[in-house]
CSV table of C-alpha atoms in Angstrom, one decimal:
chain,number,residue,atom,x,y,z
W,30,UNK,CA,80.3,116.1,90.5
W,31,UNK,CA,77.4,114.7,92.0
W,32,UNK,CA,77.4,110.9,92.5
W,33,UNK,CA,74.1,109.2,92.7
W,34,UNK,CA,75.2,105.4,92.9
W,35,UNK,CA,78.3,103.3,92.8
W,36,UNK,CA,78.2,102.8,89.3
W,37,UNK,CA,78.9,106.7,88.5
W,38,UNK,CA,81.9,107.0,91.0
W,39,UNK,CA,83.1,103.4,89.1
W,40,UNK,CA,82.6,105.2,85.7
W,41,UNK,CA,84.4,108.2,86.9
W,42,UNK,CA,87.2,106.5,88.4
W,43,UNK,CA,87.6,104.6,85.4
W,44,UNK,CA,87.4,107.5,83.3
W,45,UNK,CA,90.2,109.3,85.0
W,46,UNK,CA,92.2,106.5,84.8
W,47,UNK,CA,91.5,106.3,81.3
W,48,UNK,CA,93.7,109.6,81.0
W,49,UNK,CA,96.5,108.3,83.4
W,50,UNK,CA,97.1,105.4,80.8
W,51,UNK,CA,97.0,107.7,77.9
W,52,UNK,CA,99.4,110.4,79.6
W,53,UNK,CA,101.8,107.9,80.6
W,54,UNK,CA,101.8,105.3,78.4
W,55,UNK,CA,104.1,106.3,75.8
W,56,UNK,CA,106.6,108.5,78.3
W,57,UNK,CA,110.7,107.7,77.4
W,58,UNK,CA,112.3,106.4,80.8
W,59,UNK,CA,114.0,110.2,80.7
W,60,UNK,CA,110.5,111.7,81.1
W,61,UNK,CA,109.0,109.8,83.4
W,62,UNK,CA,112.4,110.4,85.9
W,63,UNK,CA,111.8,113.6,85.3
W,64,UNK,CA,111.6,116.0,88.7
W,65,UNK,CA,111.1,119.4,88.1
W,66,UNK,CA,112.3,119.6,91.9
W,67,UNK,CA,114.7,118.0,94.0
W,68,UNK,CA,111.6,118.0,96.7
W,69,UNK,CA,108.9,116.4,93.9
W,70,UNK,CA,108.3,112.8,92.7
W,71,UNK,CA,109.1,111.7,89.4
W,72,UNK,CA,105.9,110.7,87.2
W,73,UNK,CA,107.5,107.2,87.5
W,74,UNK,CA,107.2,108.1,91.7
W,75,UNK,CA,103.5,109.5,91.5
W,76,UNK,CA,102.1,106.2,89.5
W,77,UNK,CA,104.1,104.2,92.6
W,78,UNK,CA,102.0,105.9,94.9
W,79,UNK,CA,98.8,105.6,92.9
W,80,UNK,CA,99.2,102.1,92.8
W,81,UNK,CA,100.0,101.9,96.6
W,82,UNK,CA,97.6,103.8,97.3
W,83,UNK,CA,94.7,102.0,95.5
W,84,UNK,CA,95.6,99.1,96.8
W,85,UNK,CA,95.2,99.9,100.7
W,86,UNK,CA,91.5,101.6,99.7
W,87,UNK,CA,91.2,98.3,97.9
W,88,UNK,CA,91.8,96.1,101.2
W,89,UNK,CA,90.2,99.3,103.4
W,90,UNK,CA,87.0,99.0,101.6
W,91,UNK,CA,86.9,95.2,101.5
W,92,UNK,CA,87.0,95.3,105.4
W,93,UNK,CA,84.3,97.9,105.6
W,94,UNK,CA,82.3,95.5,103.7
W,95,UNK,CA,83.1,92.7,105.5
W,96,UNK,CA,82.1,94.2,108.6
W,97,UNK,CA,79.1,95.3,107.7
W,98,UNK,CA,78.0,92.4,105.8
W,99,UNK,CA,79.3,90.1,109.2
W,100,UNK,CA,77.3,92.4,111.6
W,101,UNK,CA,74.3,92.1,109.4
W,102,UNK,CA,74.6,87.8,109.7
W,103,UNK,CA,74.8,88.7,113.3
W,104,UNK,CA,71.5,90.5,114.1
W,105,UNK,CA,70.0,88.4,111.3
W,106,UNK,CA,69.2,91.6,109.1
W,107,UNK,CA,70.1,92.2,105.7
W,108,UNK,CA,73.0,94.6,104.5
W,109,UNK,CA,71.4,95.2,101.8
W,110,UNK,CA,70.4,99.0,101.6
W,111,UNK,CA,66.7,100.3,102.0
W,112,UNK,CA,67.4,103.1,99.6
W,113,UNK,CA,69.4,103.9,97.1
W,114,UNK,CA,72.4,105.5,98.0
W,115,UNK,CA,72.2,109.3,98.9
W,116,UNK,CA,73.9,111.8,96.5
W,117,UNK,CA,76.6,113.4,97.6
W,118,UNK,CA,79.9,115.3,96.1
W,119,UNK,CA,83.1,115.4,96.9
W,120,UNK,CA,83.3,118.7,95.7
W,121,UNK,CA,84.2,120.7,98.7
W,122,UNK,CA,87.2,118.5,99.4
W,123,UNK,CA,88.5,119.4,95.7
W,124,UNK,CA,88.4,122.9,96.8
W,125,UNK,CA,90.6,122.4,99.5
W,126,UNK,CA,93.2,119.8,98.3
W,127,UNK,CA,93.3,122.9,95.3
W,128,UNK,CA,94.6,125.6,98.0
W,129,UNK,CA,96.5,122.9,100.2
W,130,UNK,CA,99.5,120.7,100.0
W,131,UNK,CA,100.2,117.7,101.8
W,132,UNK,CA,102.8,115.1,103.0
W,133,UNK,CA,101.9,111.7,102.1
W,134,UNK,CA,101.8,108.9,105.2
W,135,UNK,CA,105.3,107.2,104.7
W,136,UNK,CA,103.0,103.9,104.0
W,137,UNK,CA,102.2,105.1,100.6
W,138,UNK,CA,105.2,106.8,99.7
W,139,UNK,CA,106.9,105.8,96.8
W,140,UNK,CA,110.2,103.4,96.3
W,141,UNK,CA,111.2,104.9,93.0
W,142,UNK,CA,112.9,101.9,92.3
W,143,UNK,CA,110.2,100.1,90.0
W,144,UNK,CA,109.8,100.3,86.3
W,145,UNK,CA,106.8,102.3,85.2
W,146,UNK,CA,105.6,99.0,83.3
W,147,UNK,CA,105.1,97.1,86.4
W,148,UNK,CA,103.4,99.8,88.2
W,149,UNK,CA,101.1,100.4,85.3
W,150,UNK,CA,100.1,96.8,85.4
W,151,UNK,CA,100.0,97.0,89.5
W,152,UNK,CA,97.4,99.8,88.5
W,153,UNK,CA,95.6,97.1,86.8
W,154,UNK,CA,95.3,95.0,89.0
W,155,UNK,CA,94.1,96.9,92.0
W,156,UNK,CA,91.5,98.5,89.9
W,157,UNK,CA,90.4,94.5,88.8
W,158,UNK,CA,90.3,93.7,92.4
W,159,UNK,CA,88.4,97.3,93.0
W,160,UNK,CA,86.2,96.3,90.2
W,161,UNK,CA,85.5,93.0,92.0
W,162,UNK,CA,83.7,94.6,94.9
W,163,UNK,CA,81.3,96.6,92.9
W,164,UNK,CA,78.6,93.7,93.4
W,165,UNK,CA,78.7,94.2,96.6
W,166,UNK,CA,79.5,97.7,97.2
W,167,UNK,CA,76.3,98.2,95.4
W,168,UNK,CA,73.7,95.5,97.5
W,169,UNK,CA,75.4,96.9,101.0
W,170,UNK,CA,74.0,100.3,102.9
W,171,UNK,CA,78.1,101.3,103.4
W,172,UNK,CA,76.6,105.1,104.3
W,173,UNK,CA,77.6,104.6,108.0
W,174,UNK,CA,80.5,102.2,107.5
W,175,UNK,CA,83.3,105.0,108.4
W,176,UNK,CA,87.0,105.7,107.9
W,177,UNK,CA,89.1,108.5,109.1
W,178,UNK,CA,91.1,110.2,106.1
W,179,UNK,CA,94.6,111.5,107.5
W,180,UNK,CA,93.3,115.2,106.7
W,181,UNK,CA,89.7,114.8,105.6
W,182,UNK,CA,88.0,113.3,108.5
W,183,UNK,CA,85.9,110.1,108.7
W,184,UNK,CA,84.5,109.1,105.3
W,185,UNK,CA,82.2,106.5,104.3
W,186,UNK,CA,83.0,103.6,102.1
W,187,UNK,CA,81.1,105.7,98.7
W,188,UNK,CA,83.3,108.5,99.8
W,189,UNK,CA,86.7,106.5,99.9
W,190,UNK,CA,85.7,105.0,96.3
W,191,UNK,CA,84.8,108.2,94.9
W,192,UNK,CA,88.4,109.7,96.7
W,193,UNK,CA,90.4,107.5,94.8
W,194,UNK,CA,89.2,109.5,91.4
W,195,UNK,CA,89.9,113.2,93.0
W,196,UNK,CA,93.4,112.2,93.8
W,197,UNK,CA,94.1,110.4,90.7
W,198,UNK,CA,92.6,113.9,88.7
W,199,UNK,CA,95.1,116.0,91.6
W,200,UNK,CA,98.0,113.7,90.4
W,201,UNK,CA,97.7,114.0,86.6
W,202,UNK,CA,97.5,117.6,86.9
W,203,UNK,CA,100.6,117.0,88.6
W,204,UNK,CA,101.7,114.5,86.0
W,205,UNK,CA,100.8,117.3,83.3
W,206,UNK,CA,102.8,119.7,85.1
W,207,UNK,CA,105.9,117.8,85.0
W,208,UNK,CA,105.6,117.0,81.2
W,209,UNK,CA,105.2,120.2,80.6
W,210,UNK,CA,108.2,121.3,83.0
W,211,UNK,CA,110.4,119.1,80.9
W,212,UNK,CA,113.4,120.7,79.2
W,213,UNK,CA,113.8,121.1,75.8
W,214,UNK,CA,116.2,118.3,74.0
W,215,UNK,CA,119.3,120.2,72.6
């Protein structure tokens, strides 16, 4: 996918979480403990690390924003951007993360000791808090504010919010996979 503005990577975001709520939403507490592995999370265990996860992009991207809003006060410039944001695609880290498997940073491993109902609602409320910066993701040039991702590299604050849709999609495959990994009841 091609993303042309921060309202796109918002709807897709918001689309794929769509389908996270609808895939887990109903799940018995057998289900969602379900580990097709000893060495794999539990869906209960992938949502935990979802929500973790959202919320340290949340806070990441809010101090990008800060930053470059605070060094636009400072040379008495505006942060707002002279163009529109440039297209670009994640598209090429999809491919990889498809061939590749990785170890999650211990920060945003899961606890397994939450109930899926509170995570769902922590899921909630980082995407509220996500949705809050949209005004200003949107009237701030963020193309050169830049993060390094553990395996990706440095990525820009359009990149980071559009990354937090590719992993949910690589984790509900995931989800999927369990489900249907799931024994049959006697």
């Amino acid at each position: 996918m091609i993303y042309h503005s921060v309202t796109e990577i918002f709807d897709a975001i918001d689309k794929t979480r769509g389908r996270l709520y609808e895939r887990v939403g109903t799940l018995s507490q057998e289900q969602e403990q379900f580990r097709p592995a000893t060495d794999e999370w539990s869906v209960r265990e992938i949502v935990e690390h979802l929500a973790i996860l959202e919320e340290s992009l949340s806070k990441l991207l809010r101090v990008m924003l800060s930053k470059v809003e605070a060094a636009a006060r400072q040379d008495g410039a505006s942060a707002e951007p002279t163009q529109a944001m440039e297209p670009f695609t994640l598209d090429h880290y999809i491919e990889r993360s498809l061939k590749e498997k990785y170890q999650a940073p211990e920060s945003v491993r899961p606890s397994g000791s939450l109930p899926l109902s509170m995570l769902l609602e922590r899921l909630r409320e980082s995407r509220a808090l996500l949705r809050s910066l949209q005004p200003r993701l949107e009237a701030t040039d963020l193309s050169l504010s830049l993060y390094p991702h553990p395996v990706f590299g440095p990525l820009n604050a359009y990149q980071w919010l559009a990354l937090i849709g590719m992993h949910e999609e690589r984790h509900l495959r995931q989800i999927e996979s369990h489900i249907s990994a799931l024994p049959a009841r006697a």
